[in-house]
Short mmCIF file of C-alpha atoms and ligand atoms in Angstrom, two decimals:
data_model
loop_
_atom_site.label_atom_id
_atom_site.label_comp_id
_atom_site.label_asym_id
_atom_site.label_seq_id
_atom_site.Cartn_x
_atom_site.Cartn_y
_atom_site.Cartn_z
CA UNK A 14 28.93 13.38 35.68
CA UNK A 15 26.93 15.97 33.67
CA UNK A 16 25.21 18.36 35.76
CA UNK A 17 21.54 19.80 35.18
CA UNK A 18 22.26 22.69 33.31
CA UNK A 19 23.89 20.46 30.37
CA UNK A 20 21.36 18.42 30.29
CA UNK A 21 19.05 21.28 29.40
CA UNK A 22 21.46 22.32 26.83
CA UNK A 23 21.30 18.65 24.92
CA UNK A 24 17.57 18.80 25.44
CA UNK A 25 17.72 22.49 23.74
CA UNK A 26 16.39 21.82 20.24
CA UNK A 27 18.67 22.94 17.41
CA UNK A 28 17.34 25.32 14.88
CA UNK A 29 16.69 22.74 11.81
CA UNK A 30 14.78 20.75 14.47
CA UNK A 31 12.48 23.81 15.21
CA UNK A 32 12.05 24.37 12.17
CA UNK A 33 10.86 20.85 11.33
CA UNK A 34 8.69 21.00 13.99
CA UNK A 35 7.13 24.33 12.47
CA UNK A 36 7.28 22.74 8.74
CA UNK A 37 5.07 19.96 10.58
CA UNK A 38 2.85 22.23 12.58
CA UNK A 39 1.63 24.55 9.49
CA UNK A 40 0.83 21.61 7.56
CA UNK A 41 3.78 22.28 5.27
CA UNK A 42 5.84 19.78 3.61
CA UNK A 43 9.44 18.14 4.43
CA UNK A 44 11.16 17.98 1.21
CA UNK A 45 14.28 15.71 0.07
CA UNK A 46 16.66 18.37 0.70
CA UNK A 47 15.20 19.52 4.35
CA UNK A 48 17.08 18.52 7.98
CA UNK A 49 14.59 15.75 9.28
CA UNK A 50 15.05 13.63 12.46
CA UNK A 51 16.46 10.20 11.84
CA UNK A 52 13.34 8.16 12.98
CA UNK A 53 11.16 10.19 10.70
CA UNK A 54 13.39 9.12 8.07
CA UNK A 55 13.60 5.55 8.82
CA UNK A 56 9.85 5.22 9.29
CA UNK A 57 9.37 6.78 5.78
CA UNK A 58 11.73 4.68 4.55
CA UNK A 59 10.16 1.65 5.85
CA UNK A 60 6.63 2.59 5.30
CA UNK A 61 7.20 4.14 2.02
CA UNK A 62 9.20 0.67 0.72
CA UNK A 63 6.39 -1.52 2.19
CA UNK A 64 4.13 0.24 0.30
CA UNK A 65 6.25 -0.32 -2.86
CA UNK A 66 6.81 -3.78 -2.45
CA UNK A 67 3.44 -4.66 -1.67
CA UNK A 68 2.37 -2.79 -4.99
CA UNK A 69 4.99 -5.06 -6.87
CA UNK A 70 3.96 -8.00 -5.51
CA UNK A 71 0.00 -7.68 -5.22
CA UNK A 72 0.93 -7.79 -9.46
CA UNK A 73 0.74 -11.65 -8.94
CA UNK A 74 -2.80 -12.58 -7.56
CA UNK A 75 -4.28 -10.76 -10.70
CA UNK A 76 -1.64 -11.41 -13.31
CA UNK A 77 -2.56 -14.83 -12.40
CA UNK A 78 -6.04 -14.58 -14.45
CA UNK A 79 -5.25 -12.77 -17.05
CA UNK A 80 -4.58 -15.25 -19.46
CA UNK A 81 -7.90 -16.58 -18.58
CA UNK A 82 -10.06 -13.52 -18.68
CA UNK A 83 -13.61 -14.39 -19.99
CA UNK A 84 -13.27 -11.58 -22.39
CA UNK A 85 -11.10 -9.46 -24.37
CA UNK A 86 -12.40 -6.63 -22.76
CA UNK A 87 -11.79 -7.88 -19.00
CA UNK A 88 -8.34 -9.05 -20.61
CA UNK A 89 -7.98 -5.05 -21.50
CA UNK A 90 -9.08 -3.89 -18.44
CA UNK A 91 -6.97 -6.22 -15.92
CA UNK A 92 -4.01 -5.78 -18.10
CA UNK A 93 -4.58 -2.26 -17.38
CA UNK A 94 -4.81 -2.57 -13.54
CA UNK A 95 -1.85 -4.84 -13.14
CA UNK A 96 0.86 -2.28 -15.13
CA UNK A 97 -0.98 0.34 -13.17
CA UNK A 98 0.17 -1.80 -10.02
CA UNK A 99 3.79 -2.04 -11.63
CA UNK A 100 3.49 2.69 -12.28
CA UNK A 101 2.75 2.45 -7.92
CA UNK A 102 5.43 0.37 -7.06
CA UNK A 103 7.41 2.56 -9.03
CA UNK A 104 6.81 5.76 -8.18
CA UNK A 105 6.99 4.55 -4.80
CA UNK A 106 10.46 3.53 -5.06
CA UNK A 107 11.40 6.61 -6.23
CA UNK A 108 9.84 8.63 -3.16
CA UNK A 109 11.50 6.46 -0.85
CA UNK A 110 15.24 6.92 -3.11
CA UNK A 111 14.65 10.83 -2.07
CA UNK A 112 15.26 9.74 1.52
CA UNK A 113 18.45 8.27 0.48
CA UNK A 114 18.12 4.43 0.39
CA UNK A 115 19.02 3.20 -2.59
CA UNK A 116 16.74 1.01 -5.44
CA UNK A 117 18.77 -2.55 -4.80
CA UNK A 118 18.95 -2.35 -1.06
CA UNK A 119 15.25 -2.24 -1.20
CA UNK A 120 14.87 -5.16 -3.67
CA UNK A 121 18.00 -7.46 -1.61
CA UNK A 122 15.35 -6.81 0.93
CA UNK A 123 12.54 -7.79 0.09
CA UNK A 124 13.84 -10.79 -1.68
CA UNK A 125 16.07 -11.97 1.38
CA UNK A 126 12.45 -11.77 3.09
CA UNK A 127 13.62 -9.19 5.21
CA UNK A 128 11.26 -6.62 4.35
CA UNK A 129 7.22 -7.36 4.65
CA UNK A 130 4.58 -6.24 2.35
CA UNK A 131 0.76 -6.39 2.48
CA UNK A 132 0.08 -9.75 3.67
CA UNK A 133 -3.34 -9.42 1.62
CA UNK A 134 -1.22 -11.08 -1.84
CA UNK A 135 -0.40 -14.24 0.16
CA UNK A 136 -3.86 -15.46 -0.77
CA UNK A 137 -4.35 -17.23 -3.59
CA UNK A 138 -6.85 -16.37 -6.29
CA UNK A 139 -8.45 -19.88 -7.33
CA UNK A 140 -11.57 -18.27 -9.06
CA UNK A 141 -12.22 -15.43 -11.55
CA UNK A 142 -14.93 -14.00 -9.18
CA UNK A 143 -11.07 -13.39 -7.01
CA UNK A 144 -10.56 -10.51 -9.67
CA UNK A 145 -13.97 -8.63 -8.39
CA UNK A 146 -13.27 -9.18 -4.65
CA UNK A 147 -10.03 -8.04 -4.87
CA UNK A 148 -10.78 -4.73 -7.23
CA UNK A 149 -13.59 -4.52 -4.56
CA UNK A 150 -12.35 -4.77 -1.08
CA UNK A 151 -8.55 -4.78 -1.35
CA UNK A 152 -8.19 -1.44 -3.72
CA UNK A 153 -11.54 -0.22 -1.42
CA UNK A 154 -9.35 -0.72 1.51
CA UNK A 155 -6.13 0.52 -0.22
CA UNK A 156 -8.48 3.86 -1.03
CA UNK A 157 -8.94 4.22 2.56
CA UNK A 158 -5.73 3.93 3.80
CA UNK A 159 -3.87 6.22 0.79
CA UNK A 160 -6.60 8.85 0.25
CA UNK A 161 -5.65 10.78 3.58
CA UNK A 162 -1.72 9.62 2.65
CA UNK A 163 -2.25 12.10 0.14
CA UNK A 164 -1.75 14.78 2.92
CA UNK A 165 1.34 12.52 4.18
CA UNK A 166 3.96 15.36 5.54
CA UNK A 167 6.60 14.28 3.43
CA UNK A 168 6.11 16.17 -0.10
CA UNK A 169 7.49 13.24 -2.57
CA UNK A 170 5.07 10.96 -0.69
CA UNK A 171 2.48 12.81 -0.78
CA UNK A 172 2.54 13.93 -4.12
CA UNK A 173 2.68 10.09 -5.09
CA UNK A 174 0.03 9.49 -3.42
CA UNK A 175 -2.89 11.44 -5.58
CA UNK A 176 -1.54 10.09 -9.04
CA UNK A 177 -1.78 6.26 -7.06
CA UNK A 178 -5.17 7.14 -5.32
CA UNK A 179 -6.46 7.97 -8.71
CA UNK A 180 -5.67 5.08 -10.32
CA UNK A 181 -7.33 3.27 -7.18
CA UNK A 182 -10.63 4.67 -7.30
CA UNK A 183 -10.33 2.96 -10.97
CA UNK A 184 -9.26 -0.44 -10.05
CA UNK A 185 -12.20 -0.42 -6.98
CA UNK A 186 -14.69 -0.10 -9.73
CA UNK A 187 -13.23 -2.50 -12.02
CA UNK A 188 -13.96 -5.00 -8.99
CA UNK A 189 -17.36 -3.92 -8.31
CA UNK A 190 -18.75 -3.74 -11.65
CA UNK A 191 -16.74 -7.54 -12.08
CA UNK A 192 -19.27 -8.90 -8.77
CA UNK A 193 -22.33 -6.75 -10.49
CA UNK A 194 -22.18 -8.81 -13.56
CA UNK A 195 -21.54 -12.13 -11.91
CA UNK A 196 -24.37 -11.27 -9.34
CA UNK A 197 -26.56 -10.74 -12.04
CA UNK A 198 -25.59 -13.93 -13.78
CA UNK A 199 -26.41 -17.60 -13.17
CA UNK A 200 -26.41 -18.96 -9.63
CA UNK A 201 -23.70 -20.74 -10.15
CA UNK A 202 -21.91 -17.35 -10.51
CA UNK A 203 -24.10 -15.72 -8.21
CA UNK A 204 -22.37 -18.00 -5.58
CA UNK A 205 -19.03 -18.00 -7.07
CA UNK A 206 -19.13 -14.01 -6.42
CA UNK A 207 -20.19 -14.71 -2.36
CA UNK A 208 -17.45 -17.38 -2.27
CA UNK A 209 -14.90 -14.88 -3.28
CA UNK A 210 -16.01 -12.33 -1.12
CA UNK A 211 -16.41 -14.43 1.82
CA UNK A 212 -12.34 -14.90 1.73
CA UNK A 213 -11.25 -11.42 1.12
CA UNK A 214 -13.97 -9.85 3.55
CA UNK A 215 -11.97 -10.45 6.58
CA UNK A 216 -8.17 -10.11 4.93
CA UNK A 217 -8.82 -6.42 3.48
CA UNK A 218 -10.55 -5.50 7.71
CA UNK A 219 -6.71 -6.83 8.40
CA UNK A 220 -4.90 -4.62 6.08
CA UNK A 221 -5.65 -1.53 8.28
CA UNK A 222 -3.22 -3.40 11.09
CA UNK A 223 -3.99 -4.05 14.34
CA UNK A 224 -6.80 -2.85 16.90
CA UNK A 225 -5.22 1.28 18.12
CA UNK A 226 -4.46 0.13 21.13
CA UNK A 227 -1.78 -2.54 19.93
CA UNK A 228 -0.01 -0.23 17.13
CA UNK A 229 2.87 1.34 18.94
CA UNK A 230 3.80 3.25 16.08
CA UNK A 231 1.10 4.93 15.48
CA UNK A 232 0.93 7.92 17.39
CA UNK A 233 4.21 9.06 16.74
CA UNK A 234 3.14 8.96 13.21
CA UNK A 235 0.53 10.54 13.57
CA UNK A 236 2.24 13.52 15.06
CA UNK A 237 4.46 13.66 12.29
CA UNK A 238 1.35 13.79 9.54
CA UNK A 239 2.33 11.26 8.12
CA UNK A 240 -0.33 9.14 9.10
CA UNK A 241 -4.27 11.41 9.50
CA UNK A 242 -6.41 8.66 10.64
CA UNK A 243 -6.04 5.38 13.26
CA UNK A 244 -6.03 1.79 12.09
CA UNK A 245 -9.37 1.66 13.78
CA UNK A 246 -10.91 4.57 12.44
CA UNK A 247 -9.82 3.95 8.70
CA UNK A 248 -11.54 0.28 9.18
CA UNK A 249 -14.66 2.22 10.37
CA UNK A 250 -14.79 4.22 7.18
CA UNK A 251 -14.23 1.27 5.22
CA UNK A 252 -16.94 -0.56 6.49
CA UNK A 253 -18.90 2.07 5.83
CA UNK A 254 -18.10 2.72 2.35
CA UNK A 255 -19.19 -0.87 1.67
CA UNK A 256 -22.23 -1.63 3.80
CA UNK A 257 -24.37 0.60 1.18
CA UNK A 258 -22.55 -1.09 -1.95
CA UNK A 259 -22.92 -4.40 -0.88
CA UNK A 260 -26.39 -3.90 -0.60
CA UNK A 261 -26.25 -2.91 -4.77
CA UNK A 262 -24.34 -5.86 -5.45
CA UNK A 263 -26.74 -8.20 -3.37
CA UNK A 264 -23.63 -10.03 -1.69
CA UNK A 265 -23.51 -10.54 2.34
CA UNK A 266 -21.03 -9.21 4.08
CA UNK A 267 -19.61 -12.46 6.35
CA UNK A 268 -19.80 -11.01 9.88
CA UNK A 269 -23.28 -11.81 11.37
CA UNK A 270 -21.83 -9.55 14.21
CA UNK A 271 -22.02 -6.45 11.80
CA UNK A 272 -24.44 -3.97 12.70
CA UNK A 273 -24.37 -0.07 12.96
CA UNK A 274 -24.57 1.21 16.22
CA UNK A 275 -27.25 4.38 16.22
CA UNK A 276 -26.31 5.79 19.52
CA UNK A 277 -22.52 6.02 18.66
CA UNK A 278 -22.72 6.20 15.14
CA UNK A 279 -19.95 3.47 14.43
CA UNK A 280 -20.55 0.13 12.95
CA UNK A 281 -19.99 -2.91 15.88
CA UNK A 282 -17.98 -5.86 13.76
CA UNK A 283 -17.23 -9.41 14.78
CA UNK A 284 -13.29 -9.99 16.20
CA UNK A 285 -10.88 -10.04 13.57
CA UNK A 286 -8.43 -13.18 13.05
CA UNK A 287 -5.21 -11.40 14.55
CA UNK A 288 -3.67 -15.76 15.14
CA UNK A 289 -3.85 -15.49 11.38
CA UNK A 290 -2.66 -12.21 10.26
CA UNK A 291 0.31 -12.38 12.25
CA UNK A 292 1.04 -16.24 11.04
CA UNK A 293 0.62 -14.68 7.54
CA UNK A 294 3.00 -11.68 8.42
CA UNK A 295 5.54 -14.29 9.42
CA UNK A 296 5.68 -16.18 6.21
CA UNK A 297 3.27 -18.73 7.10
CA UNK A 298 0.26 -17.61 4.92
CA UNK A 299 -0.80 -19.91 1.76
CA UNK A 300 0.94 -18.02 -0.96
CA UNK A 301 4.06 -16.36 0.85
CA UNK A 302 6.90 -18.82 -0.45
CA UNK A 303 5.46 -18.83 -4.28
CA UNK A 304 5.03 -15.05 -4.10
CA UNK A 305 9.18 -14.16 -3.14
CA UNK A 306 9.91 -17.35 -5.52
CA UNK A 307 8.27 -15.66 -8.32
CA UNK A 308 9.50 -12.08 -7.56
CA UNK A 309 13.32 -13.48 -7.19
CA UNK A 310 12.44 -15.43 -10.75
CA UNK A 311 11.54 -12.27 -12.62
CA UNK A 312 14.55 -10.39 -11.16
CA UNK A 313 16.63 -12.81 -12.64
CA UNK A 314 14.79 -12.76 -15.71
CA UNK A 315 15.02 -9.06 -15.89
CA UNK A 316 18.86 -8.60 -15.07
CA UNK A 317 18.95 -7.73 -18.86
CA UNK A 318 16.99 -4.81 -19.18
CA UNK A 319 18.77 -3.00 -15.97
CA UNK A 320 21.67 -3.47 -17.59
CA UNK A 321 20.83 -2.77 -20.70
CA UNK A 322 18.77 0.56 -19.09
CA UNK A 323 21.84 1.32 -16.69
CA UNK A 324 24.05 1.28 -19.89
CA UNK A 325 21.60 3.44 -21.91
CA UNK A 326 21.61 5.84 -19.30
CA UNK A 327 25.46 6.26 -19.25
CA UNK A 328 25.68 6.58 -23.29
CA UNK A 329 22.97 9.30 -22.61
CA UNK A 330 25.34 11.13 -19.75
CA UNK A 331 28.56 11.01 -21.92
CA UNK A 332 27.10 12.47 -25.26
CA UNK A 333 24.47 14.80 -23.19
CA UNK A 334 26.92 16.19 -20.70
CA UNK A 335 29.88 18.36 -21.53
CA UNK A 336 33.02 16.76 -20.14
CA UNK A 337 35.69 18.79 -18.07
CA UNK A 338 37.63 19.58 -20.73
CA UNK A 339 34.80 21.28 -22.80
CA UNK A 340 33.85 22.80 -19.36
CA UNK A 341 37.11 24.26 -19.08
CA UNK A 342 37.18 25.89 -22.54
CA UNK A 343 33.44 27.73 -21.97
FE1 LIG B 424 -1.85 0.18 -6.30
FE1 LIG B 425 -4.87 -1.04 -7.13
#
């Protein structure tokens, strides 16, 4: 039996936990090399690969048009956007390989479907105006979420975060300045641009998660910096940020529940489809099966450069690096 007095000697934290918890409290940063507590680790690790694989795979929606760009230009710019996508993933990866998971346990992962990304790419993009509303409302909406990530406790994160966020602000205008032209066009396009915004409206509300008080997981977050702002409160912002701009563009905003509340200075919105975010986040959404099909294809495809890259690297390492023997002469 273990008396009191042990217990308050387990429940004594150890000196690399206080000093965590003082790393935390001064708004310093936990670096690779620090003592952290397991579940901060494992929710990095989770969050921070999410984030990566959602980069990877949100690739697809867009790199569906651009073959069919109406111009060379847009052709330029989307090109741009997608490898930009591709540079996020990326660095991503390499943030969460600081926390010591390792680059093909993440990709076994998400191509055994075990790991979830951004349910957002399991739409399908049927029209061009698709390029605007997504550069619009889902890189908005990514802005939201990251900007304050950019503060995220854990330094390679963090740091990741304000190159990516960057980059962001680019792709939202891309979108915007895509809907300006076609709102400015025929009404044929006119109405394309609505269409396409009337299916991602609702979808980038969802990417924030669900309503506060059904996200476990976010107040522990939350006191671990990692997270600044509540799913709620980020959507608020969101809405916010667009109101004014759809107003520019001259498209409605499909929730004739939306109105901004004087008294408490928050914008009242209609109920979100939760039934249909959560089918989506189980596989069921229109697009889930062709997206992993298409990721496991181009890992296939690509098994040639990581070789060929992995085999680079260790031609590098034996002419670079001075072998024992040499070692032993110095
Ligand atoms: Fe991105
Ligand atoms: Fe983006």
């Amino acid at each position: 039996m273990t008396s009191p007095a042990d217990l308050s000697l387990v429940d004594e934290p150890s000196d690399e936990e206080r000093l965590f918890d003082e790393l935390i409290a001064n708004e310093q940063r936990i670096e690779p090399r620090d003592w952290m507590p397991d579940a901060y680790r494992r929710t990095l690790v989770r969050q921070i690969s999410q984030h990566a694989h959602s980069e990877i795979i949100g690739m697809q929606p867009e790199g569906n048009w651009i073959t069919r760009a109406p111009s060379l230009k847009r052709k330029a710019i989307l090109m741009a956007k997608v490898q930009d996508e591709a540079g996020h993933g990326l660095y991503l990866y390499s943030a969460a390989q600081t926390l010591g998971t390792t680059r093909e346990e993440m990709m076994d992962q998400l191509l055994s479907g075990k790991a979830k990304y951004s349910s957002i790419f399991n739409y399908p993009t049927p029209t061009w105006a698709d390029m605007g509303a997504i550069g619009w409302l889902v890189d908005g909406a990514a802005i939201c979420n990251q900007v304050p990530l950019c503060r995220a406790s854990y330094g390679p994160y963090g740091r990741a975060m304000v190159r990516i966020c960057k980059e962001e602000s680019f792709h939202q205008r891309q979108g915007f300045e895509i809907l300006l032209t076609l709102m400015q066009g025929t009404d044929e396009q006119r109405a394309m641009a609505q269409d396409a915004v009337d299916r991602w409206y609702w979808p980038s509300l969802a990417m924030f998660g669900p309503p506060d008080d059904q996200s476990p997981n976010s107040a522990q977050s939350m006191q671990w910096k990692i997270k600044r702002f509540s799913n709620d409160e980020l959507r608020q912002r969101f809405v916010s940020m667009l109101v004014p701009q759809a107003e520019i563009l001259g498209v409605t905003l499909p929730d004739p529940e939306l109105r901004y509340d004087e008294e408490t200075g928050r914008y009242e919105m209609g109920e979100i489809d939760w039934d249909e975010f959560f089918e989506v986040l189980r596989g069921n959404g229109p697009c889930n099966a062709e997206r992993i099909e298409r990721r496991r294809t181009a890992h296939e495809e690509g098994a040639w450069v990581r070789e060929a890259a992995a085999e680079y690297a260790r031609k590098q390492r034996s002419t670079l690096v001075p072998g024992p023997a040499e070692g032993a002469v110095a």
